[in-house]
Amino acid sequence: MNIILLGPPGAGKGTLSNKILENKNAVQISTGDLFRYNLSNKTPLGLKAKEYMDKGELVPDQVTIDLLWDKFDSLETKENDEKIILFDGFPRTISQGQALDDGMKERNQKIDMVIYFDVSDEILIQRLTGRRTCPECGATYHLVNNPPKKEGICDKCGSELIQRVDDSIETVKNRIEVYNNQTSVLIDYYSKKGILKSIDGTKKPDEVYKEFENKLGEIN
Ligand code: AP5
């Protein structure tokens, strides 16, 4: 089953992904994580992506689409069809959405559901500027909403937490603007296809997960 998590930066896509991965037979494809992984390994792709990410701009479509299919096809060879494949942060433009439709057709697959997170800009800014992440295991925290047990240290693996470069206030504001200008059109795109399900992203993470399970029940 192929599910897209669609929403503005800080809406909780990564947080919900982690809960689904803990509780279900699922795998996540996060284009943001793939770019960051490339960057930490200093690959040409990672260094090119950094130019855009640090400013809160989108990485060019073709680079992102190629990366997506590389990852997707590597999963397909190993995973069986029972798995939920989560598209976290992809697509982000109409052109990426169309490339996803075409590529799915070529592979005799389809997108089964798009989960759209509804969250106000004010909450997004508060969440992103307070976010801290673990560079080792990917766990996400928030200084106020979800602090680690020991300040600055990951509960799960003991590594030192960091603040993402693109979580500064100026870059966050630009990311939200980029989302409004280039990504939010996908809400209508998937709504017209009849596969869009909205969830209230302002609820607590466990409640958001419950809503996700309800939506999943509706299509099973
Ligand atoms: P990416 O890494 O995908 O970032 P994003 O979409 O901006 O999303 P975030 O990871 O910031 O937010 P999230 O929704 O996952 O929220 P989270 O769960 O962490 O992309 C980064 C960059 O890469 C882009 O700007 C672009 O340059 C590039 N890129 C990536 N994909 C691309 C593509 N397809 N095309 C082109 N370029 C691309 O939560 C945020 C915070 O809120 C955390 O602190 C968390 O603890 C807290 N929180 C989460 N849920 C809740 C809740 N329910 N209640 C209270 N707090 C919560």
Short mmCIF file of C-alpha atoms and ligand atoms in Angstrom, two decimals:
data_model
loop_
_atom_site.label_atom_id
_atom_site.label_comp_id
_atom_site.label_asym_id
_atom_site.label_seq_id
_atom_site.Cartn_x
_atom_site.Cartn_y
_atom_site.Cartn_z
CA MET A 1 0.00 0.00 0.00
CA ASN A 2 1.37 3.40 -1.00
CA ILE A 3 0.53 6.39 1.21
CA ILE A 4 1.61 10.01 0.80
CA LEU A 5 2.04 12.24 3.86
CA LEU A 6 1.29 15.74 2.58
CA GLY A 7 1.60 18.86 4.70
CA PRO A 8 3.60 21.98 5.41
CA PRO A 9 7.01 21.89 7.09
CA GLY A 10 6.57 21.02 10.76
CA ALA A 11 3.09 19.56 10.30
CA GLY A 12 4.20 16.29 11.92
CA LYS A 13 4.88 14.08 8.88
CA GLY A 14 8.11 12.68 10.35
CA THR A 15 6.54 12.21 13.78
CA LEU A 16 3.60 10.26 12.35
CA SER A 17 5.95 8.23 10.11
CA ASN A 18 7.93 7.14 13.16
CA LYS A 19 4.77 6.00 14.95
CA ILE A 20 3.61 4.06 11.90
CA LEU A 21 7.05 2.43 11.57
CA GLU A 22 6.90 1.39 15.25
CA ASN A 23 3.42 -0.11 14.98
CA LYS A 24 2.93 -1.37 11.44
CA ASN A 25 4.69 -3.28 8.71
CA ALA A 26 5.87 -0.11 7.00
CA VAL A 27 8.79 1.60 5.38
CA GLN A 28 9.33 5.35 4.92
CA ILE A 29 10.78 7.22 1.97
CA SER A 30 11.64 10.76 3.12
CA THR A 31 13.29 12.81 0.38
CA GLY A 32 14.50 15.29 3.03
CA ASP A 33 16.22 12.46 4.96
CA LEU A 34 17.71 11.08 1.74
CA PHE A 35 19.18 14.50 0.91
CA ARG A 36 20.54 14.87 4.46
CA TYR A 37 22.04 11.35 4.28
CA ASN A 38 23.78 12.30 1.03
CA LEU A 39 24.99 15.51 2.58
CA SER A 40 26.46 13.77 5.63
CA ASN A 41 28.37 11.52 3.18
CA LYS A 42 29.42 14.61 1.15
CA THR A 43 28.15 13.14 -2.14
CA PRO A 44 27.78 15.53 -5.14
CA LEU A 45 24.01 15.11 -4.83
CA GLY A 46 24.08 16.04 -1.14
CA LEU A 47 26.25 19.11 -1.74
CA LYS A 48 23.98 20.27 -4.57
CA ALA A 49 20.86 19.75 -2.43
CA LYS A 50 22.41 21.73 0.45
CA GLU A 51 22.45 24.91 -1.70
CA TYR A 52 18.65 24.78 -1.80
CA MET A 53 17.85 23.25 1.59
CA ASP A 54 19.79 25.81 3.63
CA LYS A 55 17.68 28.57 2.06
CA GLY A 56 14.43 26.65 2.44
CA GLU A 57 14.00 26.32 -1.34
CA LEU A 58 13.00 23.13 -3.14
CA VAL A 59 15.68 20.97 -4.74
CA PRO A 60 15.06 20.84 -8.53
CA ASP A 61 12.37 18.38 -9.58
CA GLN A 62 14.38 16.03 -11.79
CA VAL A 63 17.09 15.49 -9.16
CA THR A 64 14.43 14.74 -6.57
CA ILE A 65 12.37 12.45 -8.83
CA ASP A 66 15.44 10.36 -9.77
CA LEU A 67 16.37 10.03 -6.11
CA LEU A 68 12.83 8.94 -5.25
CA TRP A 69 12.73 6.15 -7.84
CA ASP A 70 16.21 4.91 -6.92
CA LYS A 71 15.01 4.43 -3.37
CA PHE A 72 11.59 3.07 -4.29
CA ASP A 73 13.01 0.49 -6.69
CA SER A 74 15.59 -0.63 -4.16
CA LEU A 75 12.74 -1.29 -1.70
CA GLU A 76 10.61 -3.15 -4.21
CA THR A 77 13.25 -5.79 -4.76
CA LYS A 78 13.35 -6.56 -1.05
CA GLU A 79 9.92 -5.84 0.34
CA ASN A 80 6.65 -7.65 -0.24
CA ASP A 81 3.41 -5.98 -1.22
CA GLU A 82 1.91 -6.19 2.28
CA LYS A 83 4.09 -3.33 3.43
CA ILE A 84 2.89 0.23 3.75
CA ILE A 85 5.23 2.51 1.81
CA LEU A 86 5.12 6.04 3.24
CA PHE A 87 6.04 8.94 0.97
CA ASP A 88 7.13 11.60 3.47
CA GLY A 89 7.72 15.01 1.84
CA PHE A 90 7.29 13.79 -1.74
CA PRO A 91 5.70 14.97 -3.99
CA ARG A 92 6.10 18.70 -3.36
CA THR A 93 5.20 20.11 -6.79
CA ILE A 94 2.61 19.24 -9.43
CA SER A 95 5.40 18.04 -11.69
CA GLN A 96 6.61 15.62 -8.96
CA GLY A 97 3.01 14.44 -8.47
CA GLN A 98 2.65 13.70 -12.18
CA ALA A 99 6.02 11.91 -12.26
CA LEU A 100 4.85 9.81 -9.32
CA ASP A 101 1.60 8.89 -11.10
CA ASP A 102 3.46 7.92 -14.28
CA GLY A 103 6.11 5.93 -12.45
CA MET A 104 3.49 4.09 -10.39
CA LYS A 105 1.60 3.15 -13.56
CA GLU A 106 4.79 1.79 -15.14
CA ARG A 107 5.24 -0.38 -12.06
CA ASN A 108 1.57 -1.52 -11.99
CA GLN A 109 1.02 0.26 -8.71
CA LYS A 110 -0.97 3.22 -7.45
CA ILE A 111 -1.17 5.74 -4.62
CA ASP A 112 -3.85 4.42 -2.27
CA MET A 113 -4.26 7.37 0.08
CA VAL A 114 -2.94 10.88 0.72
CA ILE A 115 -2.96 12.07 4.32
CA TYR A 116 -3.13 15.86 4.50
CA PHE A 117 -2.12 17.56 7.77
CA ASP A 118 -3.99 20.73 8.59
CA VAL A 119 -1.90 23.01 10.88
CA SER A 120 -1.74 26.82 11.18
CA ASP A 121 1.43 28.78 10.29
CA GLU A 122 1.76 30.02 13.88
CA ILE A 123 1.97 26.46 15.23
CA LEU A 124 4.38 25.40 12.45
CA ILE A 125 6.81 28.19 13.37
CA GLN A 126 6.64 27.34 17.06
CA ARG A 127 7.22 23.64 16.36
CA LEU A 128 10.10 24.03 13.92
CA THR A 129 12.10 26.62 15.79
CA GLY A 130 11.85 24.42 18.94
CA ARG A 131 12.66 21.16 17.17
CA ARG A 132 15.81 19.21 18.01
CA THR A 133 16.81 16.08 16.12
CA CYS A 134 19.17 13.18 16.63
CA PRO A 135 21.74 13.03 13.81
CA GLU A 136 22.39 9.34 14.55
CA CYS A 137 18.98 7.63 14.84
CA GLY A 138 16.69 10.35 13.43
CA ALA A 139 14.54 10.72 16.59
CA THR A 140 12.76 14.09 16.84
CA TYR A 141 12.14 16.17 19.97
CA HIS A 142 10.73 19.57 20.85
CA LEU A 143 12.15 21.86 23.56
CA VAL A 144 8.69 22.41 25.08
CA ASN A 145 6.24 19.84 23.64
CA ASN A 146 8.43 16.77 23.71
CA PRO A 147 11.75 17.37 25.50
CA PRO A 148 14.31 14.57 25.88
CA LYS A 149 14.73 13.14 29.41
CA LYS A 150 18.25 14.59 29.61
CA GLU A 151 18.70 18.02 28.05
CA GLY A 152 20.39 17.89 24.65
CA ILE A 153 20.75 14.08 24.62
CA CYS A 154 18.76 11.55 22.58
CA ASP A 155 16.65 9.21 24.77
CA LYS A 156 16.95 6.43 22.22
CA CYS A 157 20.67 6.28 21.40
CA GLY A 158 22.43 8.76 23.72
CA SER A 159 23.77 10.98 20.92
CA GLU A 160 23.94 14.76 21.17
CA LEU A 161 20.88 16.46 19.66
CA ILE A 162 21.22 19.15 17.01
CA GLN A 163 19.09 21.94 15.53
CA ARG A 164 18.63 21.64 11.77
CA VAL A 165 20.22 24.52 9.80
CA ASP A 166 16.88 25.14 8.06
CA ASP A 167 14.98 25.46 11.38
CA SER A 168 16.07 29.09 11.93
CA ILE A 169 13.14 31.53 11.99
CA GLU A 170 13.95 33.20 8.61
CA THR A 171 14.35 29.89 6.79
CA VAL A 172 11.24 28.43 8.40
CA LYS A 173 9.20 31.39 7.14
CA ASN A 174 10.57 30.87 3.63
CA ARG A 175 9.83 27.12 3.75
CA ILE A 176 6.22 27.89 4.66
CA GLU A 177 5.99 30.39 1.79
CA VAL A 178 7.49 27.86 -0.64
CA TYR A 179 4.95 25.30 0.59
CA ASN A 180 2.06 27.73 0.06
CA ASN A 181 3.28 28.69 -3.44
CA GLN A 182 4.40 25.35 -4.84
CA THR A 183 3.13 22.43 -2.75
CA SER A 184 -0.33 23.30 -1.46
CA VAL A 185 -1.77 22.92 -5.01
CA LEU A 186 -1.37 19.18 -4.47
CA ILE A 187 -4.25 19.26 -1.97
CA ASP A 188 -6.62 20.00 -4.85
CA TYR A 189 -4.77 17.60 -7.18
CA TYR A 190 -5.35 14.62 -4.86
CA SER A 191 -8.77 15.78 -3.71
CA LYS A 192 -9.97 15.60 -7.34
CA LYS A 193 -8.64 12.05 -7.54
CA GLY A 194 -10.79 11.21 -4.46
CA ILE A 195 -7.89 9.85 -2.38
CA LEU A 196 -7.23 12.81 -0.04
CA LYS A 197 -7.96 12.36 3.68
CA SER A 198 -7.49 15.31 6.04
CA ILE A 199 -6.35 14.95 9.61
CA ASP A 200 -6.14 17.53 12.37
CA GLY A 201 -2.37 17.92 12.78
CA THR A 202 -2.75 20.14 15.84
CA LYS A 203 -3.78 17.20 18.05
CA LYS A 204 -1.29 15.29 20.20
CA PRO A 205 0.94 12.82 18.28
CA ASP A 206 -0.93 9.76 19.71
CA GLU A 207 -4.27 11.25 18.63
CA VAL A 208 -2.88 12.03 15.17
CA TYR A 209 -1.80 8.40 14.93
CA LYS A 210 -5.31 7.25 15.97
CA GLU A 211 -6.81 9.44 13.23
CA PHE A 212 -4.39 7.88 10.76
CA GLU A 213 -5.52 4.39 11.81
CA ASN A 214 -9.15 5.40 11.31
CA LYS A 215 -8.40 6.68 7.81
CA LEU A 216 -6.52 3.49 7.04
CA GLY A 217 -9.56 1.49 8.19
CA GLU A 218 -11.74 3.41 5.72
CA ILE A 219 -9.75 2.15 2.73
CA ASN A 220 -9.07 -1.42 3.93
P1 AP5 B 1 12.04 17.78 4.87
O1 AP5 B 1 13.08 17.17 5.70
O2 AP5 B 1 11.05 16.92 4.18
O3 AP5 B 1 11.33 18.87 5.76
P2 AP5 B 1 9.82 19.42 5.78
O4 AP5 B 1 8.83 18.88 4.86
O5 AP5 B 1 10.03 20.85 5.74
O6 AP5 B 1 9.26 18.78 7.01
P3 AP5 B 1 9.87 18.70 8.40
O7 AP5 B 1 10.73 17.50 8.53
O8 AP5 B 1 10.52 20.01 8.78
O9 AP5 B 1 8.54 18.60 9.25
P4 AP5 B 1 7.60 17.37 9.60
O10 AP5 B 1 6.27 17.60 8.99
O11 AP5 B 1 8.27 16.05 9.32
O12 AP5 B 1 7.46 17.62 11.14
P5 AP5 B 1 8.08 16.79 12.38
O13 AP5 B 1 7.34 15.51 12.56
O14 AP5 B 1 9.57 16.70 12.31
O15 AP5 B 1 12.68 18.71 3.72
C1 AP5 B 1 13.78 19.55 4.00
C2 AP5 B 1 14.24 20.21 2.71
O16 AP5 B 1 14.67 19.20 1.77
C3 AP5 B 1 13.19 21.02 1.95
O17 AP5 B 1 13.06 22.35 2.45
C4 AP5 B 1 13.76 20.98 0.52
O18 AP5 B 1 14.83 21.88 0.37
C5 AP5 B 1 14.32 19.56 0.43
N1 AP5 B 1 13.33 18.60 -0.07
C6 AP5 B 1 12.79 17.55 0.59
N2 AP5 B 1 11.90 16.90 -0.18
C7 AP5 B 1 11.86 17.56 -1.36
C8 AP5 B 1 11.11 17.40 -2.55
N3 AP5 B 1 10.20 16.41 -2.68
N4 AP5 B 1 11.32 18.28 -3.58
C9 AP5 B 1 12.24 19.26 -3.48
N5 AP5 B 1 12.97 19.49 -2.36
C10 AP5 B 1 12.78 18.65 -1.31
O19 AP5 B 1 7.66 17.76 13.58
C11 AP5 B 1 8.19 19.05 13.72
C12 AP5 B 1 8.27 19.42 15.21
O20 AP5 B 1 6.96 19.46 15.76
C13 AP5 B 1 9.04 18.41 16.08
O21 AP5 B 1 9.74 19.10 17.08
C14 AP5 B 1 7.96 17.52 16.70
O22 AP5 B 1 8.35 17.00 17.94
C15 AP5 B 1 6.80 18.51 16.81
N6 AP5 B 1 5.50 17.85 16.59
C16 AP5 B 1 5.19 17.00 15.57
N7 AP5 B 1 3.90 16.60 15.66
C17 AP5 B 1 3.40 17.23 16.77
C18 AP5 B 1 2.12 17.21 17.40
N8 AP5 B 1 1.10 16.48 16.89
N9 AP5 B 1 1.94 17.99 18.50
C19 AP5 B 1 2.97 18.72 19.00
N10 AP5 B 1 4.21 18.75 18.47
C20 AP5 B 1 4.42 18.02 17.36
#
